[in-house]
Amino acid sequence: NAPDKNAMLPEVLMDVCRYFDLGCGFILTADYQGLFSLQAAYKADPYYDYIDRPVSLEEKLGYVLYRELLEQKYIAFDKNDRKTLLESALSREFHADAMILVPINAGEVTLPAFAGMIDRRGKSRNQDQTMEFAYFITSVIADYVSTSLFRQKSVGTMTTLKRVLDHTGVDVYVIDFHSEE
C-alpha cells in the first residue's frame, strides 16, 4: 500500500504555521450544496476547533461578498491593516485578526476550495516580504491540493464512465475519423 499523500498535509500546515507564527492552517473544500468542510488542518490550540464545523460561506458572507471572495487572487491582512468589507467579514467568520486565504483552482472543478492560515492574536507582520512569502507558500500548498482534487475528479469520472459502459447492454465502437480504423 502506498501512503496517502494527503496525510502529510496537516504536517506541512503545521510547519508553515510555525514558521510564520500563525495559530491555524487549513484546507476547506465545498460540496455541491456550497457547504465548506475541513479537509486538513493544523491547530496550535483547541481555540481553533470551531473551524471543524461545516459552514456555508455564501450564507455567512452574503451573495455579493461571497462572489467577491471567489474572484480574489488571495486575501491577506493582519490587525494593523485597514480591512475591506470582505476582509472584515472573513475576520469575524474565522475569529481571526490575521489571515491569508488562497483559492484553490482545480482545472474546471466548479466547487470552490481554499488553503489558508489564521491567527487570533493578530501579531503585526509589517514586512511585505513576509506576507508575500506566506502567500507564495500557501499558493504552493493550494496547487498541490488542486492537483489532488483534479486527480480525484478524473478517477471518479473514469469509474462512472466505466460503470455506464459496462451496464448499457449495447456495444460501443470508437472509430478514427480520418483513417476510419
PDB file of C-alpha atoms in Angstrom:
ATOM      1  CA  ASN A   1       0.000   0.000   0.000  1.00  0.00           C
ATOM      2  CA  ALA A   2       1.276   3.421  -0.945  1.00  0.00           C
ATOM      3  CA  PRO A   3       0.978   6.031   1.800  1.00  0.00           C
ATOM      4  CA  ASP A   4      -1.824   8.564   1.403  1.00  0.00           C
ATOM      5  CA  LYS A   5      -0.110  11.696   0.125  1.00  0.00           C
ATOM      6  CA  ASN A   6      -2.846  13.894   1.629  1.00  0.00           C
ATOM      7  CA  ALA A   7      -1.980  12.527   5.081  1.00  0.00           C
ATOM      8  CA  MET A   8       1.086  14.776   5.018  1.00  0.00           C
ATOM      9  CA  LEU A   9      -0.978  17.983   4.652  1.00  0.00           C
ATOM     10  CA  PRO A  10      -1.506  18.544   8.406  1.00  0.00           C
ATOM     11  CA  GLU A  11       2.238  18.206   8.970  1.00  0.00           C
ATOM     12  CA  VAL A  12       3.029  20.647   6.152  1.00  0.00           C
ATOM     13  CA  LEU A  13       0.427  23.084   7.510  1.00  0.00           C
ATOM     14  CA  MET A  14       1.970  22.754  10.980  1.00  0.00           C
ATOM     15  CA  ASP A  15       5.464  23.546   9.673  1.00  0.00           C
ATOM     16  CA  VAL A  16       4.259  26.547   7.686  1.00  0.00           C
ATOM     17  CA  CYS A  17       2.151  27.926  10.548  1.00  0.00           C
ATOM     18  CA  ARG A  18       5.029  27.560  12.985  1.00  0.00           C
ATOM     19  CA  TYR A  19       7.385  29.309  10.569  1.00  0.00           C
ATOM     20  CA  PHE A  20       5.032  32.275  10.214  1.00  0.00           C
ATOM     21  CA  ASP A  21       3.920  32.130  13.876  1.00  0.00           C
ATOM     22  CA  LEU A  22       0.276  31.575  12.962  1.00  0.00           C
ATOM     23  CA  GLY A  23      -2.106  29.520  15.075  1.00  0.00           C
ATOM     24  CA  CYS A  24      -4.048  27.594  12.436  1.00  0.00           C
ATOM     25  CA  GLY A  25      -3.621  26.342   8.879  1.00  0.00           C
ATOM     26  CA  PHE A  26      -6.410  24.662   6.934  1.00  0.00           C
ATOM     27  CA  ILE A  27      -7.769  23.339   3.673  1.00  0.00           C
ATOM     28  CA  LEU A  28     -11.507  23.882   3.117  1.00  0.00           C
ATOM     29  CA  THR A  29     -13.475  22.326   0.268  1.00  0.00           C
ATOM     30  CA  ALA A  30     -17.110  22.856  -0.682  1.00  0.00           C
ATOM     31  CA  ASP A  31     -19.684  20.224  -1.515  1.00  0.00           C
ATOM     32  CA  TYR A  32     -22.401  20.627  -4.145  1.00  0.00           C
ATOM     33  CA  GLN A  33     -24.605  22.491  -1.659  1.00  0.00           C
ATOM     34  CA  GLY A  34     -21.886  25.068  -1.001  1.00  0.00           C
ATOM     35  CA  LEU A  35     -21.092  23.762   2.475  1.00  0.00           C
ATOM     36  CA  PHE A  36     -17.371  24.109   3.251  1.00  0.00           C
ATOM     37  CA  SER A  37     -15.773  21.303   5.232  1.00  0.00           C
ATOM     38  CA  LEU A  38     -12.332  20.923   6.705  1.00  0.00           C
ATOM     39  CA  GLN A  39     -10.131  18.551   4.690  1.00  0.00           C
ATOM     40  CA  ALA A  40      -6.869  19.076   6.572  1.00  0.00           C
ATOM     41  CA  ALA A  41      -5.735  21.333   9.391  1.00  0.00           C
ATOM     42  CA  TYR A  42      -3.119  22.230  11.914  1.00  0.00           C
ATOM     43  CA  LYS A  43      -4.393  23.917  15.077  1.00  0.00           C
ATOM     44  CA  ALA A  44      -1.904  25.186  17.655  1.00  0.00           C
ATOM     45  CA  ASP A  45      -4.517  25.014  20.407  1.00  0.00           C
ATOM     46  CA  PRO A  46      -8.167  23.993  20.962  1.00  0.00           C
ATOM     47  CA  TYR A  47      -9.330  27.591  20.369  1.00  0.00           C
ATOM     48  CA  TYR A  48      -9.407  26.798  16.638  1.00  0.00           C
ATOM     49  CA  ASP A  49     -11.747  23.804  16.993  1.00  0.00           C
ATOM     50  CA  TYR A  50     -14.609  25.959  15.642  1.00  0.00           C
ATOM     51  CA  ILE A  51     -13.088  25.501  12.179  1.00  0.00           C
ATOM     52  CA  ASP A  52     -14.109  21.820  12.302  1.00  0.00           C
ATOM     53  CA  ARG A  53     -17.772  22.766  11.749  1.00  0.00           C
ATOM     54  CA  PRO A  54     -19.024  22.811   8.148  1.00  0.00           C
ATOM     55  CA  VAL A  55     -20.035  26.318   7.090  1.00  0.00           C
ATOM     56  CA  SER A  56     -21.828  27.939   4.171  1.00  0.00           C
ATOM     57  CA  LEU A  57     -19.606  30.894   3.358  1.00  0.00           C
ATOM     58  CA  GLU A  58     -22.156  32.239   0.882  1.00  0.00           C
ATOM     59  CA  GLU A  59     -24.763  32.306   3.637  1.00  0.00           C
ATOM     60  CA  LYS A  60     -22.378  33.822   6.200  1.00  0.00           C
ATOM     61  CA  LEU A  61     -20.837  36.436   3.890  1.00  0.00           C
ATOM     62  CA  GLY A  62     -23.833  37.185   1.704  1.00  0.00           C
ATOM     63  CA  TYR A  63     -24.030  36.760  -2.045  1.00  0.00           C
ATOM     64  CA  VAL A  64     -22.042  39.877  -3.034  1.00  0.00           C
ATOM     65  CA  LEU A  65     -19.108  39.333  -0.662  1.00  0.00           C
ATOM     66  CA  TYR A  66     -19.015  35.608  -1.447  1.00  0.00           C
ATOM     67  CA  ARG A  67     -18.749  36.315  -5.192  1.00  0.00           C
ATOM     68  CA  GLU A  68     -16.017  38.854  -4.435  1.00  0.00           C
ATOM     69  CA  LEU A  69     -14.161  36.202  -2.404  1.00  0.00           C
ATOM     70  CA  LEU A  70     -14.287  33.722  -5.292  1.00  0.00           C
ATOM     71  CA  GLU A  71     -12.731  36.306  -7.628  1.00  0.00           C
ATOM     72  CA  GLN A  72      -9.760  37.153  -5.374  1.00  0.00           C
ATOM     73  CA  LYS A  73      -6.206  36.011  -6.068  1.00  0.00           C
ATOM     74  CA  TYR A  74      -5.746  35.907  -2.303  1.00  0.00           C
ATOM     75  CA  ILE A  75      -6.824  37.642   0.906  1.00  0.00           C
ATOM     76  CA  ALA A  76      -4.188  38.781   3.388  1.00  0.00           C
ATOM     77  CA  PHE A  77      -4.470  41.031   6.418  1.00  0.00           C
ATOM     78  CA  ASP A  78      -3.358  41.459   9.998  1.00  0.00           C
ATOM     79  CA  LYS A  79      -4.668  43.572  12.846  1.00  0.00           C
ATOM     80  CA  ASN A  80      -2.812  46.690  11.690  1.00  0.00           C
ATOM     81  CA  ASP A  81      -4.353  46.636   8.204  1.00  0.00           C
ATOM     82  CA  ARG A  82      -7.416  48.638   7.300  1.00  0.00           C
ATOM     83  CA  LYS A  83      -9.842  45.934   6.233  1.00  0.00           C
ATOM     84  CA  THR A  84     -12.238  45.897   3.302  1.00  0.00           C
ATOM     85  CA  LEU A  85     -15.820  44.758   3.900  1.00  0.00           C
ATOM     86  CA  LEU A  86     -14.860  41.272   2.710  1.00  0.00           C
ATOM     87  CA  GLU A  87     -11.816  41.107   4.972  1.00  0.00           C
ATOM     88  CA  SER A  88     -13.849  42.318   7.950  1.00  0.00           C
ATOM     89  CA  ALA A  89     -16.489  39.661   7.296  1.00  0.00           C
ATOM     90  CA  LEU A  90     -13.842  36.942   6.990  1.00  0.00           C
ATOM     91  CA  SER A  91     -12.165  38.200  10.168  1.00  0.00           C
ATOM     92  CA  ARG A  92     -15.458  37.801  12.042  1.00  0.00           C
ATOM     93  CA  GLU A  93     -16.315  34.439  10.495  1.00  0.00           C
ATOM     94  CA  PHE A  94     -12.904  32.905  11.182  1.00  0.00           C
ATOM     95  CA  HIS A  95     -12.390  34.679  14.548  1.00  0.00           C
ATOM     96  CA  ALA A  96      -9.077  35.914  13.169  1.00  0.00           C
ATOM     97  CA  ASP A  97      -7.083  39.122  13.460  1.00  0.00           C
ATOM     98  CA  ALA A  98      -4.578  37.871  10.886  1.00  0.00           C
ATOM     99  CA  MET A  99      -5.359  35.807   7.792  1.00  0.00           C
ATOM    100  CA  ILE A 100      -4.053  34.619   4.482  1.00  0.00           C
ATOM    101  CA  LEU A 101      -6.564  32.814   2.259  1.00  0.00           C
ATOM    102  CA  VAL A 102      -5.774  31.439  -1.208  1.00  0.00           C
ATOM    103  CA  PRO A 103      -8.398  29.992  -3.576  1.00  0.00           C
ATOM    104  CA  ILE A 104      -7.705  26.514  -4.909  1.00  0.00           C
ATOM    105  CA  ASN A 105      -8.474  26.127  -8.595  1.00  0.00           C
ATOM    106  CA  ALA A 106      -8.609  22.524  -9.773  1.00  0.00           C
ATOM    107  CA  GLY A 107      -8.881  22.747 -13.531  1.00  0.00           C
ATOM    108  CA  GLU A 108     -12.548  23.046 -14.368  1.00  0.00           C
ATOM    109  CA  VAL A 109     -13.751  21.877 -10.981  1.00  0.00           C
ATOM    110  CA  THR A 110     -16.558  24.267 -10.166  1.00  0.00           C
ATOM    111  CA  LEU A 111     -16.615  23.661  -6.434  1.00  0.00           C
ATOM    112  CA  PRO A 112     -14.508  26.186  -4.571  1.00  0.00           C
ATOM    113  CA  ALA A 113     -11.789  25.290  -2.109  1.00  0.00           C
ATOM    114  CA  PHE A 114      -9.352  27.354  -0.058  1.00  0.00           C
ATOM    115  CA  ALA A 115      -5.981  26.981   1.620  1.00  0.00           C
ATOM    116  CA  GLY A 116      -5.459  29.385   4.490  1.00  0.00           C
ATOM    117  CA  MET A 117      -3.760  30.361   7.697  1.00  0.00           C
ATOM    118  CA  ILE A 118      -5.245  32.413  10.520  1.00  0.00           C
ATOM    119  CA  ASP A 119      -4.276  33.756  13.897  1.00  0.00           C
ATOM    120  CA  ARG A 120      -6.402  35.273  16.630  1.00  0.00           C
ATOM    121  CA  ARG A 121      -3.523  37.189  18.174  1.00  0.00           C
ATOM    122  CA  GLY A 122      -3.221  39.483  15.169  1.00  0.00           C
ATOM    123  CA  LYS A 123       0.500  39.898  15.512  1.00  0.00           C
ATOM    124  CA  SER A 124       1.785  42.571  13.196  1.00  0.00           C
ATOM    125  CA  ARG A 125       3.593  41.238  10.181  1.00  0.00           C
ATOM    126  CA  ASN A 126       4.652  44.602   8.791  1.00  0.00           C
ATOM    127  CA  GLN A 127       7.207  43.328   6.321  1.00  0.00           C
ATOM    128  CA  ASP A 128       5.675  42.992   2.871  1.00  0.00           C
ATOM    129  CA  GLN A 129       8.212  40.279   2.083  1.00  0.00           C
ATOM    130  CA  THR A 130       6.857  38.140   4.917  1.00  0.00           C
ATOM    131  CA  MET A 131       3.253  38.391   3.677  1.00  0.00           C
ATOM    132  CA  GLU A 132       4.329  37.822   0.076  1.00  0.00           C
ATOM    133  CA  PHE A 133       6.321  34.781   1.167  1.00  0.00           C
ATOM    134  CA  ALA A 134       3.354  33.476   3.172  1.00  0.00           C
ATOM    135  CA  TYR A 135       1.180  33.898   0.066  1.00  0.00           C
ATOM    136  CA  PHE A 136       3.768  32.067  -2.057  1.00  0.00           C
ATOM    137  CA  ILE A 137       3.981  29.128   0.366  1.00  0.00           C
ATOM    138  CA  THR A 138       0.184  28.951   0.746  1.00  0.00           C
ATOM    139  CA  SER A 139      -0.112  29.013  -3.064  1.00  0.00           C
ATOM    140  CA  VAL A 140       2.227  26.030  -3.338  1.00  0.00           C
ATOM    141  CA  ILE A 141       0.008  24.131  -0.894  1.00  0.00           C
ATOM    142  CA  ALA A 142      -3.082  25.235  -2.868  1.00  0.00           C
ATOM    143  CA  ASP A 143      -1.509  23.974  -6.121  1.00  0.00           C
ATOM    144  CA  TYR A 144      -0.782  20.611  -4.521  1.00  0.00           C
ATOM    145  CA  VAL A 145      -4.378  20.303  -3.287  1.00  0.00           C
ATOM    146  CA  SER A 146      -5.656  21.440  -6.694  1.00  0.00           C
ATOM    147  CA  THR A 147      -3.733  18.651  -8.403  1.00  0.00           C
ATOM    148  CA  SER A 148      -5.051  16.150  -5.879  1.00  0.00           C
ATOM    149  CA  LEU A 149      -8.662  17.315  -6.352  1.00  0.00           C
ATOM    150  CA  PHE A 150      -8.316  17.154 -10.130  1.00  0.00           C
ATOM    151  CA  ARG A 151      -6.876  13.634  -9.890  1.00  0.00           C
ATOM    152  CA  GLN A 152      -9.764  12.534  -7.640  1.00  0.00           C
ATOM    153  CA  LYS A 153     -12.297  14.009 -10.057  1.00  0.00           C
ATOM    154  CA  SER A 154     -10.644  12.262 -13.026  1.00  0.00           C
ATOM    155  CA  VAL A 155     -10.665   8.886 -11.275  1.00  0.00           C
ATOM    156  CA  GLY A 156     -14.312   9.376 -10.295  1.00  0.00           C
ATOM    157  CA  THR A 157     -15.276  10.324 -13.841  1.00  0.00           C
ATOM    158  CA  MET A 158     -13.479   7.323 -15.315  1.00  0.00           C
ATOM    159  CA  THR A 159     -15.090   4.975 -12.794  1.00  0.00           C
ATOM    160  CA  THR A 160     -18.547   6.349 -13.589  1.00  0.00           C
ATOM    161  CA  LEU A 161     -17.945   6.105 -17.338  1.00  0.00           C
ATOM    162  CA  LYS A 162     -16.729   2.514 -16.987  1.00  0.00           C
ATOM    163  CA  ARG A 163     -19.820   1.561 -14.967  1.00  0.00           C
ATOM    164  CA  VAL A 164     -22.144   3.167 -17.501  1.00  0.00           C
ATOM    165  CA  LEU A 165     -20.448   1.432 -20.420  1.00  0.00           C
ATOM    166  CA  ASP A 166     -20.359  -1.919 -18.603  1.00  0.00           C
ATOM    167  CA  HIS A 167     -24.105  -1.783 -17.940  1.00  0.00           C
ATOM    168  CA  THR A 168     -25.532  -0.271 -21.123  1.00  0.00           C
ATOM    169  CA  GLY A 169     -26.199  -3.571 -22.877  1.00  0.00           C
ATOM    170  CA  VAL A 170     -25.016  -2.157 -26.189  1.00  0.00           C
ATOM    171  CA  ASP A 171     -21.695  -2.290 -27.962  1.00  0.00           C
ATOM    172  CA  VAL A 172     -19.654   0.874 -28.248  1.00  0.00           C
ATOM    173  CA  TYR A 173     -17.219   1.319 -31.117  1.00  0.00           C
ATOM    174  CA  VAL A 174     -14.609   4.015 -31.394  1.00  0.00           C
ATOM    175  CA  ILE A 175     -13.625   4.910 -34.947  1.00  0.00           C
ATOM    176  CA  ASP A 176     -10.833   7.244 -36.046  1.00  0.00           C
ATOM    177  CA  PHE A 177     -12.482   9.988 -38.135  1.00  0.00           C
ATOM    178  CA  HIS A 178      -9.629  10.252 -40.644  1.00  0.00           C
ATOM    179  CA  SER A 179      -8.473   6.649 -41.094  1.00  0.00           C
ATOM    180  CA  GLU A 180     -11.834   5.031 -40.294  1.00  0.00           C
ATOM    181  CA  GLU A 181      -9.969   2.384 -38.282  1.00  0.00           C
TER     182      GLU A 181
END
